[in-house]
mmCIF file of C-alpha atoms and ligand atoms in Angstrom:
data_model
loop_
_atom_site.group_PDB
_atom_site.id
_atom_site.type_symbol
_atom_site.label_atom_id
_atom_site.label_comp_id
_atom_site.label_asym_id
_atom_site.label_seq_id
_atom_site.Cartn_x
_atom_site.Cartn_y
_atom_site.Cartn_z
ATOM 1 C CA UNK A 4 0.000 0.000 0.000
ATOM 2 C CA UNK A 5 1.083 3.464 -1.189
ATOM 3 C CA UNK A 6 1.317 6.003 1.775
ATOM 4 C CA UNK A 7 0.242 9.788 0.724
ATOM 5 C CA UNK A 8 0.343 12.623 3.147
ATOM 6 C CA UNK A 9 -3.048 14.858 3.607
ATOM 7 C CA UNK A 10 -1.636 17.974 4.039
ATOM 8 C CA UNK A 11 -0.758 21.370 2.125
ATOM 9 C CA UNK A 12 1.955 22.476 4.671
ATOM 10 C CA UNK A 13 4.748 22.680 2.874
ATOM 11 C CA UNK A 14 7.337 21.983 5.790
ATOM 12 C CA UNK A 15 5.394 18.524 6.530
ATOM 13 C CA UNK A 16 6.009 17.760 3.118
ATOM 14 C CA UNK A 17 9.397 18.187 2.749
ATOM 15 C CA UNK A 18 9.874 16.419 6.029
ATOM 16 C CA UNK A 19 8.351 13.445 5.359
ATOM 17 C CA UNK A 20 9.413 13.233 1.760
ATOM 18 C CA UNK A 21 13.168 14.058 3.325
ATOM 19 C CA UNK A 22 12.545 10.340 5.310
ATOM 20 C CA UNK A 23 12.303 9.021 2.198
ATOM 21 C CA UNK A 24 8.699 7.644 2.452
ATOM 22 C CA UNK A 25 6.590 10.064 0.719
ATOM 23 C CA UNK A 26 4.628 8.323 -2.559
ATOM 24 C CA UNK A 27 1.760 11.275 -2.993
ATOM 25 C CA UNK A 28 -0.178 14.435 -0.920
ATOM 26 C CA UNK A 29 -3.605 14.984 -0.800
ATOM 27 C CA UNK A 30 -4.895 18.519 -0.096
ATOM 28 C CA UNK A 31 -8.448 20.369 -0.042
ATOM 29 C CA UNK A 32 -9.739 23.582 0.371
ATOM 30 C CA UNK A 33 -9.840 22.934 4.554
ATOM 31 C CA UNK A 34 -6.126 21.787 4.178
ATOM 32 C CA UNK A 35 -4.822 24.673 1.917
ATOM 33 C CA UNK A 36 -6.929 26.852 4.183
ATOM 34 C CA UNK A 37 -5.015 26.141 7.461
ATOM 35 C CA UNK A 38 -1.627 26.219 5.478
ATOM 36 C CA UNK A 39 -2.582 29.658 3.683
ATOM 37 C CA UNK A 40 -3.102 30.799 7.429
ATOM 38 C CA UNK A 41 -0.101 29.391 9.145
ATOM 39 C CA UNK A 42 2.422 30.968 6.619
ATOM 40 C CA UNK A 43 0.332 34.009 6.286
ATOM 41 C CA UNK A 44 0.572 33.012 1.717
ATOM 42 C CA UNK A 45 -0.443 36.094 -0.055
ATOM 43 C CA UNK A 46 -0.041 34.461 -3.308
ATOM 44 C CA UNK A 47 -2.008 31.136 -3.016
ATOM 45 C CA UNK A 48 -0.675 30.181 -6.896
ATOM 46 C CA UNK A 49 2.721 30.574 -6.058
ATOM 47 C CA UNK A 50 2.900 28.608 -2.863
ATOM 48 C CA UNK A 51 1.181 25.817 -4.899
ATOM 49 C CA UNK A 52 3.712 26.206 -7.207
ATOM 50 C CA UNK A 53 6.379 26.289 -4.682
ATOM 51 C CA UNK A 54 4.336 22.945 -3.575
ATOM 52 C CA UNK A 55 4.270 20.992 -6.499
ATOM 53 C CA UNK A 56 7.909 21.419 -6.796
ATOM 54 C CA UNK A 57 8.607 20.561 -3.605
ATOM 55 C CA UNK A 58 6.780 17.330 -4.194
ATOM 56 C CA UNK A 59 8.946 16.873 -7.900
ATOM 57 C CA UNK A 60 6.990 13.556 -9.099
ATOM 58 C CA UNK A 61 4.955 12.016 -6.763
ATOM 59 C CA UNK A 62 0.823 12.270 -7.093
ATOM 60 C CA UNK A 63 -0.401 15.760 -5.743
ATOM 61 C CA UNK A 64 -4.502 15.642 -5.874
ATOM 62 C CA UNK A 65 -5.842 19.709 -6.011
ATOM 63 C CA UNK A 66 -9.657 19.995 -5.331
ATOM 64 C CA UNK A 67 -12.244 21.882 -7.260
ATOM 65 C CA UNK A 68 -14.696 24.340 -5.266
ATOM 66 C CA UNK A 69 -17.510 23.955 -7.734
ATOM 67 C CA UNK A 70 -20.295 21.790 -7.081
ATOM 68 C CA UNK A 71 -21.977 21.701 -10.851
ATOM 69 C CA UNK A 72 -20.762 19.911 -14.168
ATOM 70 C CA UNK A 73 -19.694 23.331 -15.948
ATOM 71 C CA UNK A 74 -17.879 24.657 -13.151
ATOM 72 C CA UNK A 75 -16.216 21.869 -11.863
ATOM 73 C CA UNK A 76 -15.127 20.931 -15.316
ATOM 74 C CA UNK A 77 -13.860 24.367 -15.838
ATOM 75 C CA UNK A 78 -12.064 24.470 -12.847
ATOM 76 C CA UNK A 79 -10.553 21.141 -13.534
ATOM 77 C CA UNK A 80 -9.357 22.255 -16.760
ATOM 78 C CA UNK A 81 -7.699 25.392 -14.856
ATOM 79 C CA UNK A 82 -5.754 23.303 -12.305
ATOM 80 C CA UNK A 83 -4.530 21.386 -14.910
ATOM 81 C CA UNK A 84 -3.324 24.031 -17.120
ATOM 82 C CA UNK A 85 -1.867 25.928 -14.332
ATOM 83 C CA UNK A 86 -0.387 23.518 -11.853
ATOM 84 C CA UNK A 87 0.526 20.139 -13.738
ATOM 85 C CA UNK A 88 3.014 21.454 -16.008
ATOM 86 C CA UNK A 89 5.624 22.353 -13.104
ATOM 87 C CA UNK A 90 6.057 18.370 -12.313
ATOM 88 C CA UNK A 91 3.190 16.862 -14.613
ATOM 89 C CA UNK A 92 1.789 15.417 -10.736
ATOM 90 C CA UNK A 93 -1.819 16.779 -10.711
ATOM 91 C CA UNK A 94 -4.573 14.652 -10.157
ATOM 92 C CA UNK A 95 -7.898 17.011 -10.016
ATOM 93 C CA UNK A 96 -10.095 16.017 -6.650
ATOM 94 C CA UNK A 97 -13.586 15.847 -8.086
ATOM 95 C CA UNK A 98 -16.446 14.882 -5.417
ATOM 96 C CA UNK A 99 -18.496 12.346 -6.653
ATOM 97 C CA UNK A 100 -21.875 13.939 -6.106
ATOM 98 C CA UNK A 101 -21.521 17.465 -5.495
ATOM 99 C CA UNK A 102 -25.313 19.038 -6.824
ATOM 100 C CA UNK A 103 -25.779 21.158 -3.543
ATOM 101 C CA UNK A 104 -28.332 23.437 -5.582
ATOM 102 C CA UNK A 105 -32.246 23.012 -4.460
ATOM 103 C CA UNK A 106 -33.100 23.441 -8.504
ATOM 104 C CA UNK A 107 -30.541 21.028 -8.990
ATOM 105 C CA UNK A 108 -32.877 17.525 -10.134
ATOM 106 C CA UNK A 109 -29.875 15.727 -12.223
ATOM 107 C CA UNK A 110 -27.363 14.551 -9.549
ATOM 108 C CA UNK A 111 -24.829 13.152 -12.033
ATOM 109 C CA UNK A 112 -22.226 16.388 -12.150
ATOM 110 C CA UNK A 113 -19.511 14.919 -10.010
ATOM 111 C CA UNK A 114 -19.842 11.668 -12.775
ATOM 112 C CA UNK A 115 -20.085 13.695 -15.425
ATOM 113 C CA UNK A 116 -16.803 15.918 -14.751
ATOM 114 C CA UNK A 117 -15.337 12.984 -14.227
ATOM 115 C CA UNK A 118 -15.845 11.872 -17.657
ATOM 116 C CA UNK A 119 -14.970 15.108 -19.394
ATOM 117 C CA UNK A 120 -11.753 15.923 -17.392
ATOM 118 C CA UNK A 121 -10.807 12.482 -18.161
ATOM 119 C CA UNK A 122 -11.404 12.472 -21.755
ATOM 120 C CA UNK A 123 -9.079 15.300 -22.061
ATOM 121 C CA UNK A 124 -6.271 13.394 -20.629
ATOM 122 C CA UNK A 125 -6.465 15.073 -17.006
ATOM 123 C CA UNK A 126 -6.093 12.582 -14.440
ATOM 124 C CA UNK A 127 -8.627 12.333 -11.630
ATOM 125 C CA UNK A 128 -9.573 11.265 -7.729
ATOM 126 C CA UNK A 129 -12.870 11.461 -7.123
ATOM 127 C CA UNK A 130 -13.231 12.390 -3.506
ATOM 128 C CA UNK A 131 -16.346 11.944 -0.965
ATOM 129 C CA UNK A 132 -17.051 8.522 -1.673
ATOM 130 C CA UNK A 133 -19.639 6.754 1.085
ATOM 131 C CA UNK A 134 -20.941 3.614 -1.070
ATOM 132 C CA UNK A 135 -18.964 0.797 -3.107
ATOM 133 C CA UNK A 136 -21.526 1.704 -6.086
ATOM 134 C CA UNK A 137 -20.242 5.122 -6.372
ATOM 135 C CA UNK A 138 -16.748 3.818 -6.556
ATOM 136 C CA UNK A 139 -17.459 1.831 -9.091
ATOM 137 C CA UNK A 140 -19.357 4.416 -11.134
ATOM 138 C CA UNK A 141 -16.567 7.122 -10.823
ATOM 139 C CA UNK A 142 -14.266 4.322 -11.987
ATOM 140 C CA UNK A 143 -16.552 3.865 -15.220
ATOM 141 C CA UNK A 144 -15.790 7.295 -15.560
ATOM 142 C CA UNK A 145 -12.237 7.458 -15.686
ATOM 143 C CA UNK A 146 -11.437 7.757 -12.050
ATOM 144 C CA UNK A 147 -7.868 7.255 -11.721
ATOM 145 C CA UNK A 148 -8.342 7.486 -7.617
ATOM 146 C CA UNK A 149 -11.082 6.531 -5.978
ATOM 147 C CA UNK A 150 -11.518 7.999 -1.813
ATOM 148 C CA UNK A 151 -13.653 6.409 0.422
ATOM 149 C CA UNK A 152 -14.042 8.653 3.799
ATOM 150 C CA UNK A 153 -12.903 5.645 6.442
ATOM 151 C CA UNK A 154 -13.392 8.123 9.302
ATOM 152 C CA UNK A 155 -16.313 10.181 8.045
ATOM 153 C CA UNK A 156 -18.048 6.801 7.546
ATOM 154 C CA UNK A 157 -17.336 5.348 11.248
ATOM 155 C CA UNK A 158 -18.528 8.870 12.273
ATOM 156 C CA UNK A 159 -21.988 8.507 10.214
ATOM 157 C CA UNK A 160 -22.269 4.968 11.967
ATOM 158 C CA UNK A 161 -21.624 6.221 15.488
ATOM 159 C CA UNK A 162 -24.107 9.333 14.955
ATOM 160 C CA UNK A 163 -26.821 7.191 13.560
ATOM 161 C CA UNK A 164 -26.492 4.773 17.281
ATOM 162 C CA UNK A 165 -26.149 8.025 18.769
ATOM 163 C CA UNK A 166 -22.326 6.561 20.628
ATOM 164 C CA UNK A 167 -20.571 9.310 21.742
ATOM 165 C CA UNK A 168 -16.920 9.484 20.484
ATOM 166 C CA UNK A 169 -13.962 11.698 19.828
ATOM 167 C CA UNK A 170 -12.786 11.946 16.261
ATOM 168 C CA UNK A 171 -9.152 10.064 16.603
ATOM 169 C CA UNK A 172 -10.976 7.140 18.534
ATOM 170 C CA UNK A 173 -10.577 3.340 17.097
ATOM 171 C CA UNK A 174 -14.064 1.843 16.130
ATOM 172 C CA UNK A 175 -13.917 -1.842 14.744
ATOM 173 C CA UNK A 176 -13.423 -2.849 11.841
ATOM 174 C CA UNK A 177 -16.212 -5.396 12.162
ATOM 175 C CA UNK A 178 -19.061 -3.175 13.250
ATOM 176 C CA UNK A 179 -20.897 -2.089 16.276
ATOM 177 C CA UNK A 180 -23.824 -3.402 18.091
ATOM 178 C CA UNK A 181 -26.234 -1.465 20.175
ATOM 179 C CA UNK A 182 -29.098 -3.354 21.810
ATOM 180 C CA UNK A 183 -28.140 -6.450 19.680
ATOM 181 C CA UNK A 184 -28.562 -4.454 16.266
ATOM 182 C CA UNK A 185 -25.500 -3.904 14.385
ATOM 183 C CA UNK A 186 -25.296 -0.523 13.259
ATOM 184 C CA UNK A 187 -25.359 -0.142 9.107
ATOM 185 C CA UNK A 188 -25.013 2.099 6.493
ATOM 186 C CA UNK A 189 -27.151 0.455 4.212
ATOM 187 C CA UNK A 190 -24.783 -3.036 4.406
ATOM 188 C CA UNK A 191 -21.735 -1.035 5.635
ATOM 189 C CA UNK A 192 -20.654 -1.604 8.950
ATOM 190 C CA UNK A 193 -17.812 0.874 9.280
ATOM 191 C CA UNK A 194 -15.445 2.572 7.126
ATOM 192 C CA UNK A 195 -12.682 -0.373 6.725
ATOM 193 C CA UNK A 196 -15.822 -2.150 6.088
ATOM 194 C CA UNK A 197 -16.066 -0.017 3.109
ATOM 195 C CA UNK A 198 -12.679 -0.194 1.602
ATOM 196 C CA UNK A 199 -12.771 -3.684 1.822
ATOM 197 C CA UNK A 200 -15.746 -4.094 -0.668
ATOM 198 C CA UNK A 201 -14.418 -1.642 -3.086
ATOM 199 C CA UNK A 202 -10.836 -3.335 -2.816
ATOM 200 C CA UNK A 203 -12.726 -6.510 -3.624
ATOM 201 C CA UNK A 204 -15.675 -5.346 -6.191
ATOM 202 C CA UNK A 205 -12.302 -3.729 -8.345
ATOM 203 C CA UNK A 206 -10.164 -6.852 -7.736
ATOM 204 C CA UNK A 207 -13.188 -9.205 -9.378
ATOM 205 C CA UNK A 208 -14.419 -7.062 -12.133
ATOM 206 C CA UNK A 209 -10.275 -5.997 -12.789
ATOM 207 C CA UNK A 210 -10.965 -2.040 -12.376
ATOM 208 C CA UNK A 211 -7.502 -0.450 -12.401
ATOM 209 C CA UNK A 212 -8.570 2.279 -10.549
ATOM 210 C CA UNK A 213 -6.758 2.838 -7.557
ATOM 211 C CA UNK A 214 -8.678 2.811 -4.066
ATOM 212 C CA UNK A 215 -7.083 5.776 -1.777
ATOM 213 C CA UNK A 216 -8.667 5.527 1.808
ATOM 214 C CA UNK A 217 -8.745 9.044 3.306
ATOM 215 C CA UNK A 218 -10.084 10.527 6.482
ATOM 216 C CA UNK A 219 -7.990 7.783 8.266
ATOM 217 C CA UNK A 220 -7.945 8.681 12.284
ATOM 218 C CA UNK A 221 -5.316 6.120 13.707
ATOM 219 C CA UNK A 222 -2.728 3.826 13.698
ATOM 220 C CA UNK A 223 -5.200 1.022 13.614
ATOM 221 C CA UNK A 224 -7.554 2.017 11.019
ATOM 222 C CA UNK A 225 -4.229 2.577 8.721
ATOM 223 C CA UNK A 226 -3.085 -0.682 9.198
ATOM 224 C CA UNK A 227 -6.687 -2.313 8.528
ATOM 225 C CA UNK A 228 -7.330 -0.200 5.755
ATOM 226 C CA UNK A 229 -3.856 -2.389 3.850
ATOM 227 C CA UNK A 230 -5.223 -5.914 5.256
ATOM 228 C CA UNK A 231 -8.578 -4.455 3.632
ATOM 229 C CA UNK A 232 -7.311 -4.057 0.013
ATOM 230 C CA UNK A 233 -6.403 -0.539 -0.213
ATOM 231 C CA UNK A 234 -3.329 0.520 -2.739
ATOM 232 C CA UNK A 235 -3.109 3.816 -0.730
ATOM 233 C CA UNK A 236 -3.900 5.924 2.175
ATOM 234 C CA UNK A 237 -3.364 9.290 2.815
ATOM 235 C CA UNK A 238 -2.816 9.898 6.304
ATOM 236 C CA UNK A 239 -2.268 13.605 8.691
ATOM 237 C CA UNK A 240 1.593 14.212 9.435
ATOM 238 C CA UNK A 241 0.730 13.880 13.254
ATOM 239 C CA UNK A 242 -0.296 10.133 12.179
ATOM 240 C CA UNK A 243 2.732 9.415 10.098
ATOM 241 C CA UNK A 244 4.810 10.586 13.198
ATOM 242 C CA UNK A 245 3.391 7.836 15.667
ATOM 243 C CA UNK A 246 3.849 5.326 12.974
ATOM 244 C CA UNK A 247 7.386 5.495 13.618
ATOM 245 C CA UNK A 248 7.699 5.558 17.558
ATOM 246 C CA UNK A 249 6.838 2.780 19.509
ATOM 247 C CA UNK A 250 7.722 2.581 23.519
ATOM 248 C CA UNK A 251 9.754 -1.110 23.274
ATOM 249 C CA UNK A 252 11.797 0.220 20.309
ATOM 250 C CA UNK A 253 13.144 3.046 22.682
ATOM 251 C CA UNK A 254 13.727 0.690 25.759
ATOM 252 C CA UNK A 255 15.603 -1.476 23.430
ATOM 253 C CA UNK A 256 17.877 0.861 21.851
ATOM 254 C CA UNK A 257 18.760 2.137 25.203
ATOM 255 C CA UNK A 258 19.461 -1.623 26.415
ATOM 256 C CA UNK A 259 21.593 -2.114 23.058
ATOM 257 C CA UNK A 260 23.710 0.936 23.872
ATOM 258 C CA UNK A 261 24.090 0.227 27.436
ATOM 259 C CA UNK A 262 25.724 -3.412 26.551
ATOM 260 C CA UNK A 263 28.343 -2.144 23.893
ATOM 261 C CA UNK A 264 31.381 -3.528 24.858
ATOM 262 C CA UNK A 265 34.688 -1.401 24.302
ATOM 263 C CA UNK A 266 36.317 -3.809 21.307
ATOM 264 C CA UNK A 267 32.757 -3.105 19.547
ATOM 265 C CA UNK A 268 33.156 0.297 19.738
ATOM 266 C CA UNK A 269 36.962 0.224 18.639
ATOM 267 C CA UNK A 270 35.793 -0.970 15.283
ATOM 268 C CA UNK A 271 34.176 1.726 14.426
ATOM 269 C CA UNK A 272 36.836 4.311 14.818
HETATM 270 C C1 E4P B 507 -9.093 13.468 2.046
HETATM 271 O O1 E4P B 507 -8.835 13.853 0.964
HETATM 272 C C2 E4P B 507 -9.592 14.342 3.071
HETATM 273 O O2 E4P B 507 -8.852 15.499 2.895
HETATM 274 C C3 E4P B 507 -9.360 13.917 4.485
HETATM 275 O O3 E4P B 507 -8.761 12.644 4.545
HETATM 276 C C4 E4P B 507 -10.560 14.083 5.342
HETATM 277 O O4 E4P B 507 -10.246 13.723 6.655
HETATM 278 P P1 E4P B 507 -11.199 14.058 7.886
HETATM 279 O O5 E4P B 507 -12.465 13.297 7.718
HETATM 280 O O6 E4P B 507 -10.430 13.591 9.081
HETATM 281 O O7 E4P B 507 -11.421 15.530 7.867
#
């Protein structure tokens, strides 16, 4: 499994991909909000800029702000034109069913980008994605990237039993039952849940679209989300950090260093 950071804070980024570990970064408008803010950007196109170099080739998804077929095709076509010739990494982040409009009766526009943007060689990851048949539709598309919302889902689970829960907290993989019901989104029982029937519809009908599990919480869900099928996940920097610590590897360095003998450490010198 491919591991992307969700983040448009430049300094994360070149940490991470400084460790050598960095495959792709997903940002949206939240995400390029908070970094705007922290280093006060006055020129939002140049930071991306400064971004997408930072990141050379690796995968960098940029989300429209449009929520019908015109403008989100538009927009695509802008991101592209602007952005991917620095490092030829953009994927456009098209949500898969954006029609917020009242008036709006057709509810196809996310789909529907998807197709055009794809059809002129742009590559895609359509974002927001609750249901395996929506997957599978924006892969019909042209999806390159498909995102299920792990967390988001666990969340909509949790609300509907009305369990109260912080948003980092673990909830299983296999479901939840209150008063001997399992809670279900229509069939799905949490958001690994999820990934794992995408990962397995694709596998069976040979999609090649690639499943990227976002709005991952923890540790836990991460390492589900692999065992589940996923080929990526895009995970916060704070995440990435505790995947690296763990209290036993610290206790046995300082055991290892403690029992170095002198004629060990003469080799070295
Ligand atoms: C993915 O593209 C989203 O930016 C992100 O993973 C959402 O995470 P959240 O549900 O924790 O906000």
């Amino acid at each position: 499994m491919k591991l992307f950071l969700d983040s448009a804070d430049i300094e994360e980024i070149k940490k991470v991909k400084s460790w050598g570990i960095l495959e792709g970064v997903t940002t949206n408008p939240s995400l390029i909000k908070k970094a705007a803010e922290k280093y006060k950007v006055k020129n939002l196109e140049t930071y991306i800029k400064k971004l997408l170099k930072v990141c050379k080739t690796i995968p960098v998804s940029l989300e429209v702000i449009g929520t019908d077929y015109e403008e989100m095709v538009r927009e695509g076509k802008i991101l592209h034109k602007k952005f991917n010739k620095i490092s030829r990494n953009v994927y456009v982040k098209i949500p898969i069913n954006p029609c917020l409009q009242k008036s709006c009766s057709m509810k196809s526009d996310g789909i529907q980008a998807i197709q055009t943007l794809h059809k002129s060689k742009i590559k895609i990851n359509c974002t927001l994605i609750f249901t395996p048949e929506q997957a599978t539709l924006a892969a019909k598309a042209g999806a390159n990237y498909v995102s299920p919302f792990v967390g988001r889902e666990d969340d909509y689970i949790r609300e509907m039993g009305r369990i109260k829960f912080e948003k980092n907290d673990y909830f299983p993989k296999e479901g939840f039952k209150k008063h001997k019901k399992r809670l279900e989104d229509k069939g799905i029982i949490s958001g690994v849940n999820l990934i794992e029937k995408i990962s397995t519809n694709f596998k069976r009908s040979k999609i090649k679209t690639e499943v990227l599990a976002a709005s991952i919480r923890n540790q836990k869900q991460l390492r589900e989300c692999e065992t589940a099928g996923a080929d990526i996940a895009t995970v916060t920097f704070k995440i990435i950090e505790k995947l690296i610590s763990h209290s036993k590897t610290v206790e046995g360095m300082k055991k290892f260093t403690k029992d170095i003998v002198p004629e060990y450490k003469k080799m070295f010198k």
